[in-house]
Backbone as numpy.savetxt, mean C-alpha at the origin, in Angstrom:
# Nx Ny Nz CAx CAy CAz Cx Cy Cz
-5.96 14.39 9.99 -5.25 13.66 11.29 -5.71 12.42 11.95
-5.98 11.10 12.16 -6.70 10.72 12.87 -5.44 10.12 14.44
-6.20 10.32 15.15 -5.42 10.31 16.53 -6.05 9.12 17.47
-5.64 8.25 17.49 -6.10 7.04 18.50 -6.03 6.88 19.91
-6.78 7.84 20.47 -6.84 8.03 22.11 -7.74 7.35 22.53
-8.50 6.39 22.30 -9.95 6.26 22.99 -9.28 4.67 23.32
-10.18 3.81 24.38 -9.98 2.85 24.54 -10.90 1.73 24.05
-10.69 0.70 22.90 -11.15 -0.27 22.30 -11.43 -1.26 23.03
-12.49 -1.75 22.90 -12.44 -2.98 23.54 -11.55 -4.33 23.15
-11.12 -4.89 23.67 -10.73 -6.14 23.67 -11.40 -6.86 22.96
-11.34 -7.87 21.99 -12.00 -8.92 21.57 -11.01 -9.94 20.70
-11.66 -11.01 20.30 -10.78 -11.96 20.21 -10.85 -12.39 18.41
-11.35 -11.28 17.86 -12.01 -11.17 16.36 -10.33 -10.95 15.55
-10.25 -11.89 15.07 -8.80 -11.96 14.13 -9.21 -10.58 13.19
-9.79 -10.38 12.75 -10.44 -9.49 12.01 -10.64 -8.22 12.05
-11.13 -8.10 12.94 -11.10 -6.77 13.76 -9.91 -6.22 14.36
-9.33 -7.34 15.10 -7.95 -6.67 15.32 -7.09 -6.43 14.34
-7.21 -7.05 13.59 -6.26 -6.71 12.15 -6.48 -5.63 11.68
-8.46 -5.28 11.32 -8.67 -3.71 10.57 -7.99 -2.89 12.13
-7.85 -2.93 13.05 -7.78 -1.79 14.00 -6.45 -1.55 13.68
-5.27 -2.41 13.69 -3.73 -2.63 13.31 -3.66 -1.68 11.92
-4.57 -2.30 11.18 -4.00 -1.65 9.51 -4.66 -0.31 9.96
-5.89 -0.02 10.69 -6.07 1.95 10.24 -5.04 2.63 10.87
-4.58 2.07 12.18 -3.48 2.66 13.22 -2.51 2.98 12.17
-1.85 1.70 11.65 -0.49 1.82 10.80 -0.63 3.03 9.88
-2.05 2.92 9.16 -1.87 3.74 7.86 -2.17 5.38 8.41
-2.61 5.33 9.82 -2.71 6.76 10.02 -1.62 7.01 10.06
-0.32 6.63 10.68 0.90 6.99 10.97 1.81 6.87 9.81
1.32 6.15 8.92 2.22 6.26 7.48 1.90 7.49 6.40
0.32 7.71 6.48 -0.25 8.82 6.15 0.09 9.77 6.53
0.60 10.00 7.89 1.01 11.58 8.54 2.63 11.31 8.37
3.14 10.53 7.95 4.75 10.70 7.68 4.69 11.02 6.14
3.98 10.52 5.14 4.06 11.00 3.83 2.96 12.11 3.29
2.06 12.68 4.35 1.40 13.88 4.20 2.31 15.22 3.60
3.88 15.40 4.31 4.35 16.34 3.56 4.63 16.44 2.14
5.02 14.81 1.72 5.21 14.89 0.27 3.49 15.17 -0.18
2.63 15.38 0.37 1.37 15.18 -0.46 0.82 13.69 -0.92
1.37 12.76 -0.18 0.81 11.18 -0.56 0.12 10.74 0.58
-0.47 9.55 0.10 -0.92 8.81 0.76 -0.24 7.28 1.38
-0.28 6.34 2.15 0.67 5.38 2.22 0.20 4.42 0.85
-1.47 4.67 0.42 -1.79 3.74 -0.88 -1.30 4.17 -2.00
-1.08 5.69 -2.64 -0.43 5.90 -2.70 0.95 6.02 -3.65
1.47 5.92 -2.51 3.19 5.99 -1.91 3.37 4.15 -2.78
3.09 3.04 -1.98 3.04 1.57 -2.53 2.73 1.65 -4.03
1.37 2.92 -4.57 1.36 2.55 -6.34 2.61 3.26 -6.75
3.42 3.98 -6.26 4.55 4.73 -7.26 5.68 3.89 -7.03
5.84 3.23 -5.70 6.76 2.03 -5.66 6.69 0.80 -6.65
5.44 0.04 -6.84 5.25 -0.75 -7.34 5.65 -0.42 -9.13
5.30 0.91 -9.67 5.68 1.28 -10.81 6.90 1.28 -11.15
7.63 2.04 -9.99 9.05 2.20 -10.09 9.81 0.69 -10.39
9.18 -0.40 -9.69 10.18 -1.57 -9.36 9.96 -1.95 -10.65
9.07 -1.70 -11.92 8.63 -2.28 -13.06 8.79 -1.90 -14.12
9.17 -2.45 -15.18 9.05 -2.23 -16.53 8.29 -1.76 -17.09
7.42 -0.82 -17.51 6.43 -0.44 -18.11 5.59 -1.12 -17.96
4.70 -1.07 -16.53 3.70 -2.23 -15.89 2.63 -1.57 -16.59
1.92 -2.50 -16.69 0.11 -2.39 -17.07 -0.56 -2.57 -15.57
-1.84 -1.79 -15.40 -2.79 -1.69 -14.46 -3.32 -2.84 -13.65
-2.95 -4.51 -14.42 -3.29 -5.46 -13.92 -2.02 -5.52 -13.18
-0.46 -5.52 -13.67 0.62 -6.01 -12.83 0.23 -4.89 -11.45
0.37 -3.96 -11.58 0.39 -2.73 -10.10 -0.90 -3.49 -9.58
-1.72 -3.28 -9.94 -3.00 -4.02 -8.87 -2.91 -5.36 -8.29
-2.14 -6.33 -8.87 -1.84 -7.46 -7.98 -0.30 -6.98 -7.19
0.51 -6.60 -7.41 1.61 -6.07 -6.85 1.16 -5.32 -5.48
0.31 -4.23 -5.38 -0.44 -3.70 -4.59 -1.47 -4.04 -3.60
-2.03 -5.37 -4.03 -3.23 -5.85 -3.68 -4.80 -5.08 -3.90
-4.87 -4.01 -4.32 -5.90 -2.97 -4.62 -6.40 -3.89 -5.62
-7.83 -3.63 -5.98 -8.50 -3.79 -6.91 -8.45 -2.69 -7.76
-9.09 -3.24 -8.81 -8.71 -2.17 -10.36 -9.41 -0.85 -9.89
-10.60 -1.12 -9.64 -11.61 0.61 -9.33 -10.48 1.27 -8.46
-10.39 0.79 -7.32 -9.66 1.86 -6.24 -8.15 2.13 -6.90
-7.64 1.52 -7.94 -6.36 1.67 -8.51 -6.18 2.53 -9.23
-7.15 2.53 -10.31 -8.00 3.70 -11.33 -7.95 4.81 -10.10
-8.40 4.97 -9.12 -8.74 6.50 -8.86 -7.39 6.62 -7.66
-6.77 5.82 -7.45 -5.44 6.53 -7.19 -4.41 6.72 -8.26
-4.59 6.22 -9.44 -3.45 6.26 -10.76 -4.18 7.63 -11.14
-5.32 8.50 -11.13 -5.80 9.74 -11.78 -5.25 10.43 -11.17
-5.52 10.50 -9.80 -5.18 11.33 -8.54 -3.22 11.68 -8.98
-2.62 10.80 -9.12 -1.21 10.54 -9.59 -0.86 11.42 -10.68
-1.60 11.13 -11.47 -1.85 11.52 -13.03 -2.57 12.99 -12.73
-3.05 13.49 -12.48 -3.74 14.96 -12.07 -2.28 15.58 -11.27
-1.25 14.81 -10.07 -0.58 15.64 -9.96 1.19 15.70 -10.35
0.71 14.92 -11.56 2.05 15.04 -12.28 2.95 14.15 -11.89
2.98 13.19 -11.59 3.69 12.04 -10.96 3.69 10.61 -11.64
2.45 10.29 -12.26 2.94 9.57 -13.42 2.16 9.95 -14.41
2.55 8.79 -15.76 2.18 9.30 -17.18 1.25 7.99 -17.12
0.02 7.77 -18.14 -0.53 7.06 -18.65 -0.34 6.88 -20.03
-0.32 6.06 -20.58 0.06 5.64 -21.87 -1.18 4.19 -22.37
-1.26 3.93 -23.77 -1.91 2.51 -24.07 -0.95 1.63 -24.25
-1.73 0.47 -23.75 -0.72 -0.97 -23.63 -0.59 -1.30 -25.12
-0.08 -2.03 -25.16 0.00 -3.44 -26.54 -1.02 -3.07 -27.48
-2.24 -3.69 -26.35 -3.20 -4.13 -27.20 -4.48 -3.16 -27.42
-4.33 -1.68 -26.78 -5.16 -0.56 -27.00 -6.26 -0.85 -25.76
-6.73 -1.59 -25.24 -7.24 -2.00 -24.26 -7.02 -1.63 -22.41
-5.80 -2.06 -22.50 -4.61 -1.80 -21.09 -3.81 -0.74 -21.25
-3.32 0.12 -20.33 -2.81 1.44 -20.02 -1.49 0.81 -19.35
-0.38 1.46 -20.11 0.84 1.28 -19.19 1.13 2.92 -18.13
1.71 2.31 -16.88 2.02 2.97 -15.99 3.58 3.99 -15.98
3.97 4.72 -16.51 5.46 5.01 -15.98 5.05 6.40 -14.93
6.67 6.43 -13.77 6.87 7.75 -13.02 7.11 8.78 -13.91
6.83 10.07 -13.51 7.46 11.11 -14.17 8.55 11.72 -13.64
9.45 12.32 -13.84 10.66 12.88 -13.25 9.94 13.60 -12.08
8.88 14.14 -12.00 8.19 14.85 -10.62 8.27 13.59 -9.49
7.07 12.35 -10.18 7.26 11.32 -9.67 8.37 10.51 -8.91
9.08 10.28 -9.50 10.34 10.05 -9.14 11.10 11.09 -7.80
11.35 12.05 -7.98 11.55 13.16 -7.19 10.64 13.07 -5.93
9.59 12.82 -6.01 8.71 13.08 -5.08 8.80 11.44 -3.75
8.59 10.53 -4.57 8.77 8.87 -4.47 10.27 8.62 -3.32
11.27 9.76 -3.94 12.62 10.01 -3.74 12.43 10.27 -1.83
12.05 11.47 -1.98 11.54 12.05 -1.03 10.77 11.73 -0.29
10.17 11.53 -0.38 8.53 10.59 0.47 9.50 9.29 1.05
10.32 8.79 0.45 10.88 7.76 0.94 11.57 7.61 2.39
12.11 8.60 2.47 13.10 8.96 3.20 12.08 8.83 4.55
10.97 9.80 4.36 10.10 9.82 5.56 9.28 8.56 5.72
9.11 7.61 4.56 8.82 6.66 5.36 10.03 5.24 6.15
11.19 5.60 5.30 12.23 4.81 6.20 12.34 5.28 7.64
12.21 6.21 7.92 12.05 6.97 9.44 11.19 6.32 10.39
10.07 6.34 9.73 9.03 5.84 10.24 8.92 4.18 10.56
9.30 3.74 9.54 9.44 2.40 9.50 10.49 2.05 10.27
11.39 2.76 10.47 12.75 2.37 11.41 12.06 2.25 12.72
11.45 3.43 13.16 10.86 4.12 14.46 9.66 2.86 14.63
8.76 2.26 13.89 7.96 1.39 14.44 8.55 0.10 14.74
9.90 -0.32 13.51 10.69 -1.70 13.99 11.15 -1.54 15.31
11.68 -0.40 15.45 12.53 -0.39 17.00 11.27 -0.56 18.11
10.11 0.22 17.98 9.10 -0.12 18.78 8.35 -1.33 19.25
8.17 -1.94 18.04 7.83 -3.23 17.99 8.76 -4.33 18.59
9.86 -4.17 18.37 11.33 -5.06 18.57 11.14 -6.35 17.92
10.85 -7.42 18.67 11.14 -9.05 17.88 9.75 -9.26 17.27
8.64 -8.42 17.44 7.45 -8.69 16.73 7.38 -7.44 15.37
8.16 -6.71 15.01 7.68 -6.31 14.03 8.10 -7.49 12.84
9.47 -8.12 12.58 9.64 -9.19 11.57 8.74 -10.41 11.85
8.01 -10.83 12.84 6.64 -11.36 13.03 5.16 -11.03 11.94
5.49 -9.74 12.71 4.29 -8.75 11.58 4.20 -9.22 10.58
5.24 -8.88 10.00 5.81 -8.95 8.14 5.10 -10.79 8.14
5.36 -11.45 8.85 5.25 -12.46 8.51 3.61 -13.29 8.85
3.48 -12.59 9.30 1.66 -13.17 9.33 0.64 -11.79 8.48
1.10 -11.43 8.16 0.41 -10.32 7.58 0.31 -10.76 5.95
1.62 -11.42 5.69 1.52 -12.15 4.67 1.40 -13.38 4.33
1.36 -14.39 4.97 0.54 -15.43 5.63 -1.37 -15.31 5.45
-1.51 -14.51 6.23 -2.83 -14.00 5.65 -3.16 -13.61 4.56
-2.78 -12.68 4.16 -2.65 -12.04 2.63 -2.75 -13.70 1.62
-1.68 -14.19 1.81 -1.54 -15.81 0.63 -2.48 -16.39 0.63
-3.21 -16.67 2.57 -4.31 -17.72 2.71 -5.72 -17.05 1.59
-5.84 -15.66 1.62 -7.08 -15.28 1.07 -6.63 -15.49 -0.37
-5.60 -15.11 -1.23 -5.67 -15.61 -2.51 -5.68 -16.33 -2.96
-5.28 -17.55 -1.91 -5.32 -19.07 -2.53 -6.29 -19.90 -2.56
-7.19 -19.87 -3.93 -8.39 -20.48 -3.56 -8.48 -21.86 -3.19
-7.82 -22.73 -2.74 -7.72 -23.86 -1.81 -8.03 -23.80 -0.63
-7.42 -23.01 -0.28 -7.09 -22.56 1.23 -7.99 -21.94 1.63
-8.40 -21.04 0.80 -9.94 -19.93 1.06 -10.65 -20.99 1.32
-11.13 -21.35 0.24 -12.31 -22.25 0.59 -12.27 -23.66 1.84
-10.81 -23.59 2.10 -10.78 -24.80 3.40 -11.15 -23.85 4.39
-10.56 -22.51 4.55 -10.98 -21.47 5.42 -12.43 -21.00 5.64
-13.46 -21.40 4.63 -14.64 -20.96 4.82 -15.45 -22.39 5.35
-14.92 -23.20 5.26 -15.94 -24.66 5.59 -16.31 -24.71 7.01
């Protein structure tokens, strides 16, 4: 468990501040999900699978923002834990992901812990919580949109 108690330099760099916030949030969510044997990335993958009917790896990668390599590692781990089942896709080159009954039960139990933390963080952040969601979504959209990305890099 990481505990962020040291004083960090205040910098104006958007990336540095976003990374620091992401690391801090990841640590909190990982700790909340640990009793269920999950990390927040795995929790997000399980939820992405649950929200779709017979999703392939590309659909899950797009939904979670994970690259295929990172997604593959997480899915192999989740499959080893008996939480997901992988089967051949329509064309045989792709794979389809499904939650197992154990995966559904684990996700249901973990969601309760996730919701508790989500509520506490939202309360602690107050009016900044919805703004944080808006800003982080805009940043992600900026990075995915080729025209806006090119403009930012000029």
